[in-house]
PDB file of N, CA and C in Angstrom:
ATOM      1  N   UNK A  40      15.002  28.429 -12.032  1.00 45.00           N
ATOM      2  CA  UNK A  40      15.098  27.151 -12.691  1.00 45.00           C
ATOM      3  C   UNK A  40      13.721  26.509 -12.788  1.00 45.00           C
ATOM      4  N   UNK A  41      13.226  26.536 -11.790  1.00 50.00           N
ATOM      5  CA  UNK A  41      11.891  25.833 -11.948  1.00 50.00           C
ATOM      6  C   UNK A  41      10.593  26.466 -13.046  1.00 50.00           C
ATOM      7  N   UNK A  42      10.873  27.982 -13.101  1.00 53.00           N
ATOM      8  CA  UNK A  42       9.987  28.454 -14.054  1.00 53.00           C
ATOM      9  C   UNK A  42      10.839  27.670 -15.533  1.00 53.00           C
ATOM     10  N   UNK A  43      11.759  27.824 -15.852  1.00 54.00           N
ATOM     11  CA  UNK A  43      11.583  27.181 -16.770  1.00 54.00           C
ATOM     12  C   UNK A  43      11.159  25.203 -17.014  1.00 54.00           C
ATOM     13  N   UNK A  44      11.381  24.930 -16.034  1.00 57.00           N
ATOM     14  CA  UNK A  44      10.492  24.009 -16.058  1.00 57.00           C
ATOM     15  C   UNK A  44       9.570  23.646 -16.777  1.00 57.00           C
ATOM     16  N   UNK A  45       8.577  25.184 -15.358  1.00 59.00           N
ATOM     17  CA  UNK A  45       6.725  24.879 -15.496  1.00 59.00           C
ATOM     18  C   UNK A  45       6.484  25.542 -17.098  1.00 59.00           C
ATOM     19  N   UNK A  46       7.052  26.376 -17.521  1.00 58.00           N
ATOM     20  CA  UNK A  46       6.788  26.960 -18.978  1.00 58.00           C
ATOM     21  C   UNK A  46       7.317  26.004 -20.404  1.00 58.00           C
ATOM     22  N   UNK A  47       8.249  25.124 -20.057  1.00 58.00           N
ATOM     23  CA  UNK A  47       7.937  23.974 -21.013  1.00 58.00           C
ATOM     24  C   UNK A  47       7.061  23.073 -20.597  1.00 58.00           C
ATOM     25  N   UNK A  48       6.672  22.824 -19.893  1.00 58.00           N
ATOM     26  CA  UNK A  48       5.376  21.754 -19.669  1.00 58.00           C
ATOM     27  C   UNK A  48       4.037  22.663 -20.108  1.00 58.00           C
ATOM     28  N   UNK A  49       4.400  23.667 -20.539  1.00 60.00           N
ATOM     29  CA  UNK A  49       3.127  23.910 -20.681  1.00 60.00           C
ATOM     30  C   UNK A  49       2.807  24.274 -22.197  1.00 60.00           C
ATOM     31  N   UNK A  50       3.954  23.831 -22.887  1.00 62.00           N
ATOM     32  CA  UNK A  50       4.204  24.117 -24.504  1.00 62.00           C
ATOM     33  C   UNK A  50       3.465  22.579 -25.104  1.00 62.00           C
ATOM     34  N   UNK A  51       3.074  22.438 -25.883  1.00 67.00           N
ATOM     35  CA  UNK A  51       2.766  20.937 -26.520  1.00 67.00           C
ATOM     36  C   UNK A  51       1.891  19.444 -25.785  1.00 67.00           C
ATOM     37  N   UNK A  52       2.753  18.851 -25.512  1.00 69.00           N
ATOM     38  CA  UNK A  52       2.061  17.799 -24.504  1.00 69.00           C
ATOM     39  C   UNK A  52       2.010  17.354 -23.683  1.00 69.00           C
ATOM     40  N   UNK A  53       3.089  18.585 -22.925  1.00 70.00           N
ATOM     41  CA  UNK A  53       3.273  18.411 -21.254  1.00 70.00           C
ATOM     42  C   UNK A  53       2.079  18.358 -20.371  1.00 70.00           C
ATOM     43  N   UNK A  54       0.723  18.772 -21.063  1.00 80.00           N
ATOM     44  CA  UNK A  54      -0.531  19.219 -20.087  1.00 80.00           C
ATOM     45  C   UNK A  54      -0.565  17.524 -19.788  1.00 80.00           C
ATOM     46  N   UNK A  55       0.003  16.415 -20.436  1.00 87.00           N
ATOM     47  CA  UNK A  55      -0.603  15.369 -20.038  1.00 87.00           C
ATOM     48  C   UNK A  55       0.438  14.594 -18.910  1.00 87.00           C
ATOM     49  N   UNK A  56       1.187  15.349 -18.805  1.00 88.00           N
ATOM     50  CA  UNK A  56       2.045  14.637 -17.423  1.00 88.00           C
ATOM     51  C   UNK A  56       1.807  15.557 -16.244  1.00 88.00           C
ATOM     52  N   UNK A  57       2.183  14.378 -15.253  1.00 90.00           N
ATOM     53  CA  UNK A  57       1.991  15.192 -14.082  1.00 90.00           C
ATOM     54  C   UNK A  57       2.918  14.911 -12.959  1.00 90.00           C
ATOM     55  N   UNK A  58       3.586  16.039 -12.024  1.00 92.00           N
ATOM     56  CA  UNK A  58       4.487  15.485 -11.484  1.00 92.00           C
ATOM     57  C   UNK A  58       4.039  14.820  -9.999  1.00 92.00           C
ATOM     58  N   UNK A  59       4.859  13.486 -10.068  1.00 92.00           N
ATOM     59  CA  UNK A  59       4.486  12.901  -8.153  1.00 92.00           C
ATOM     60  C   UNK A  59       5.581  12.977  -7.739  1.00 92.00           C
ATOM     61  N   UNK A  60       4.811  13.361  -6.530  1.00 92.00           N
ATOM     62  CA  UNK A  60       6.075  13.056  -5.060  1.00 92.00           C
ATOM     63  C   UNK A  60       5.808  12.004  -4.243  1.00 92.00           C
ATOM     64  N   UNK A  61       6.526  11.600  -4.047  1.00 91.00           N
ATOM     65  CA  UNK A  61       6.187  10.024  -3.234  1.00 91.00           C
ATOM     66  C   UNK A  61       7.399  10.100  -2.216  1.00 91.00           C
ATOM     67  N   UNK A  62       6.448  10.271  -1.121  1.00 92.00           N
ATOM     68  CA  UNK A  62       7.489   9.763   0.296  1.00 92.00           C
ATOM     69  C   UNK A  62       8.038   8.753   1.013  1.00 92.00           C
ATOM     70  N   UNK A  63       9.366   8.558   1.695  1.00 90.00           N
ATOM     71  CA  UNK A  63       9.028   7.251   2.175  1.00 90.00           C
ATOM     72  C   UNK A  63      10.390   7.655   3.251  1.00 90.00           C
ATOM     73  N   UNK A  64       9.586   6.746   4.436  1.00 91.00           N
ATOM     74  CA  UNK A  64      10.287   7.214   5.525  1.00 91.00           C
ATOM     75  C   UNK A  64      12.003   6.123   5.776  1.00 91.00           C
ATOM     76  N   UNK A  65      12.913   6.096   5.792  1.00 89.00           N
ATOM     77  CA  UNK A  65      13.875   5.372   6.040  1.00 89.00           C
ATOM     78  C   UNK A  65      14.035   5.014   7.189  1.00 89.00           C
ATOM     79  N   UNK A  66      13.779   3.602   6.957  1.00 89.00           N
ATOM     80  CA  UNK A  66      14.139   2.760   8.490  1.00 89.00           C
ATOM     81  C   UNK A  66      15.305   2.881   8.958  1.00 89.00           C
ATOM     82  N   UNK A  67      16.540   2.845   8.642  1.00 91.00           N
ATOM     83  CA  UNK A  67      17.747   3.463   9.509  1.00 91.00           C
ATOM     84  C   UNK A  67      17.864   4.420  10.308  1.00 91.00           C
ATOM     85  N   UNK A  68      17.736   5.449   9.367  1.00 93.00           N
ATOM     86  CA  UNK A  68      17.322   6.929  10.049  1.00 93.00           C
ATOM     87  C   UNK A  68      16.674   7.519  10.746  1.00 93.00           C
ATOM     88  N   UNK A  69      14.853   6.950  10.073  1.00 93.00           N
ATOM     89  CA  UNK A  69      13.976   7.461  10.272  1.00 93.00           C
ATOM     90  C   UNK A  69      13.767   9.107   9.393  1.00 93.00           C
ATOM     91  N   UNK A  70      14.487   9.285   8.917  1.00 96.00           N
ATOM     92  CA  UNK A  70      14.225  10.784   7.462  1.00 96.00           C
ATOM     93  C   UNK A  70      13.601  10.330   6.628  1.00 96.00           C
ATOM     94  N   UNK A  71      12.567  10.986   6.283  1.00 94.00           N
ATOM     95  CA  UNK A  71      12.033  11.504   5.110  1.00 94.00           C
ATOM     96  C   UNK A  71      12.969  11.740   3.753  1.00 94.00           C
ATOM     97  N   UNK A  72      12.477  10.646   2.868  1.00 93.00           N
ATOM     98  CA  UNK A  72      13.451  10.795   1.404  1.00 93.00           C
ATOM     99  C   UNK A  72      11.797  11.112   0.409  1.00 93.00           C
ATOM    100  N   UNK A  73      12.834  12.056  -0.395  1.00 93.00           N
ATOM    101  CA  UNK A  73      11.580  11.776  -1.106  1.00 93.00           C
ATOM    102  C   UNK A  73      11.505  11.945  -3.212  1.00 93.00           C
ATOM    103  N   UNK A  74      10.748  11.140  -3.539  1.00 91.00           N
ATOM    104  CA  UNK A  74      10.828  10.798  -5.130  1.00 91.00           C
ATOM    105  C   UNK A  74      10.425  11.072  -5.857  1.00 91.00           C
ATOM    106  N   UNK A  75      10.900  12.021  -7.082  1.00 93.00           N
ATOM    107  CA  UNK A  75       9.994  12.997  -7.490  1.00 93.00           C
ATOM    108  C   UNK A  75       9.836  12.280  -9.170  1.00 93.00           C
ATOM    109  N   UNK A  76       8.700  12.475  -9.584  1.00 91.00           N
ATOM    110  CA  UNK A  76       9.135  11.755 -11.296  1.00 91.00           C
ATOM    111  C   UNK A  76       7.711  12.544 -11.986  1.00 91.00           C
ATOM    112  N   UNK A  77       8.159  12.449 -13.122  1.00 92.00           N
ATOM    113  CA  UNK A  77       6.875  13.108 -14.236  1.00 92.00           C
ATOM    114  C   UNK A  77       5.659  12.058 -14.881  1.00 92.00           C
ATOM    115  N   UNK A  78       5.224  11.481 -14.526  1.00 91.00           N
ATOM    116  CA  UNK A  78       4.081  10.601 -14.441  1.00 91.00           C
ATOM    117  C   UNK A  78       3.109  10.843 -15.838  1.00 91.00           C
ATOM    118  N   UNK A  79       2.885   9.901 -16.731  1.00 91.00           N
ATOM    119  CA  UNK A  79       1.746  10.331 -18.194  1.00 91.00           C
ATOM    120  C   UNK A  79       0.509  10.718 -17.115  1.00 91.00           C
ATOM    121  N   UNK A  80      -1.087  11.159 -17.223  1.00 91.00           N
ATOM    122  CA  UNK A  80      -2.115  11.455 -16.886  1.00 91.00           C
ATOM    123  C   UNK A  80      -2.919  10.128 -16.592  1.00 91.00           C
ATOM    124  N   UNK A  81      -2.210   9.177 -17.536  1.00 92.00           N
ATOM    125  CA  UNK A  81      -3.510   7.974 -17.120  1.00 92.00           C
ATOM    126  C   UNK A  81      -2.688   6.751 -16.272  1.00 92.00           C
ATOM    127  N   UNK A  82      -1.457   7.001 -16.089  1.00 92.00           N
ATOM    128  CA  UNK A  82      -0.601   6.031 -15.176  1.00 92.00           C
ATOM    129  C   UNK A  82      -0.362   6.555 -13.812  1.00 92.00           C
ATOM    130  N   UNK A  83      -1.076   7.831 -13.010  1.00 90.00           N
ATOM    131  CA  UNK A  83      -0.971   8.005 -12.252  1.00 90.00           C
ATOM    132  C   UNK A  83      -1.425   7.436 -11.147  1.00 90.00           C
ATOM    133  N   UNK A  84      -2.520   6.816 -11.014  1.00 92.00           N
ATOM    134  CA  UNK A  84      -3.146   5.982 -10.081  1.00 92.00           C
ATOM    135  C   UNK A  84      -2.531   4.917  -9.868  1.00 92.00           C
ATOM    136  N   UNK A  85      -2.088   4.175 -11.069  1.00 92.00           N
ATOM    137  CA  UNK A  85      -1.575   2.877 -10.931  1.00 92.00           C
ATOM    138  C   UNK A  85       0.297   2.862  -9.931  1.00 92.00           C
ATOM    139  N   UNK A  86       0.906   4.451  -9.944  1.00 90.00           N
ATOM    140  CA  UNK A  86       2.223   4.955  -9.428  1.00 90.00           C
ATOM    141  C   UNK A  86       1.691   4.636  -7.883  1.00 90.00           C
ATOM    142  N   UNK A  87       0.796   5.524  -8.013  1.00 89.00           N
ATOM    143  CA  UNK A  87       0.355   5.969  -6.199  1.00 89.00           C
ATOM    144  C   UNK A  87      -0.019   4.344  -5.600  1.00 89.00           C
ATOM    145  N   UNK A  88      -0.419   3.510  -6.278  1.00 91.00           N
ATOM    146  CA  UNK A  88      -1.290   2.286  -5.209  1.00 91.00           C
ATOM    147  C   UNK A  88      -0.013   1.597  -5.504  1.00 91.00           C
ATOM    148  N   UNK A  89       1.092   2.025  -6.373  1.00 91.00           N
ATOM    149  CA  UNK A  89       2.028   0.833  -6.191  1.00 91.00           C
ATOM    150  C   UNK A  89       3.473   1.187  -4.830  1.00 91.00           C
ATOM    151  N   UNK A  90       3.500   2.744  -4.591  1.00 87.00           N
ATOM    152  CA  UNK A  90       3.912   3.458  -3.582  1.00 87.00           C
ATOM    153  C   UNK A  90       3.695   3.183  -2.143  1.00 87.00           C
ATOM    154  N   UNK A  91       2.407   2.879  -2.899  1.00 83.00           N
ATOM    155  CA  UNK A  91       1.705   2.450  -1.529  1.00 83.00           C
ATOM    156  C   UNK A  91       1.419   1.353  -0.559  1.00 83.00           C
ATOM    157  N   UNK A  92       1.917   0.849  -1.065  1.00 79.00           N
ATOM    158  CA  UNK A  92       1.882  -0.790  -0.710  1.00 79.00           C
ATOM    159  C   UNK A  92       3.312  -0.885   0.468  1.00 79.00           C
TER     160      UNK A  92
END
């Protein structure tokens, strides 16, 4: 499954997304959840410092 994935992202204008993972620990639990999304190339920085907070 995942190769087809990575082989359409790599047809047309997928080179300009990119995928994040963003972790975050759950205070109930304490587990690890984690958030996966396809990000454009120039909104990636602005994902990560807002994750981050």
């Amino acid at each position: 499954m995942a190769k087809k994935a990575v082989a359409s992202l790599q047809k047309g204008g997928g080179k300009e997304y990119t995928k994040v993972v963003i972790t975050a620990k759950s205070a109930k639990t304490g587990a690890y959840t984690f958030k996966e999304s396809m990000i454009h190339n120039d909104k990636v920085k602005d994902v990560v410092a807002e994750a981050s907070k």
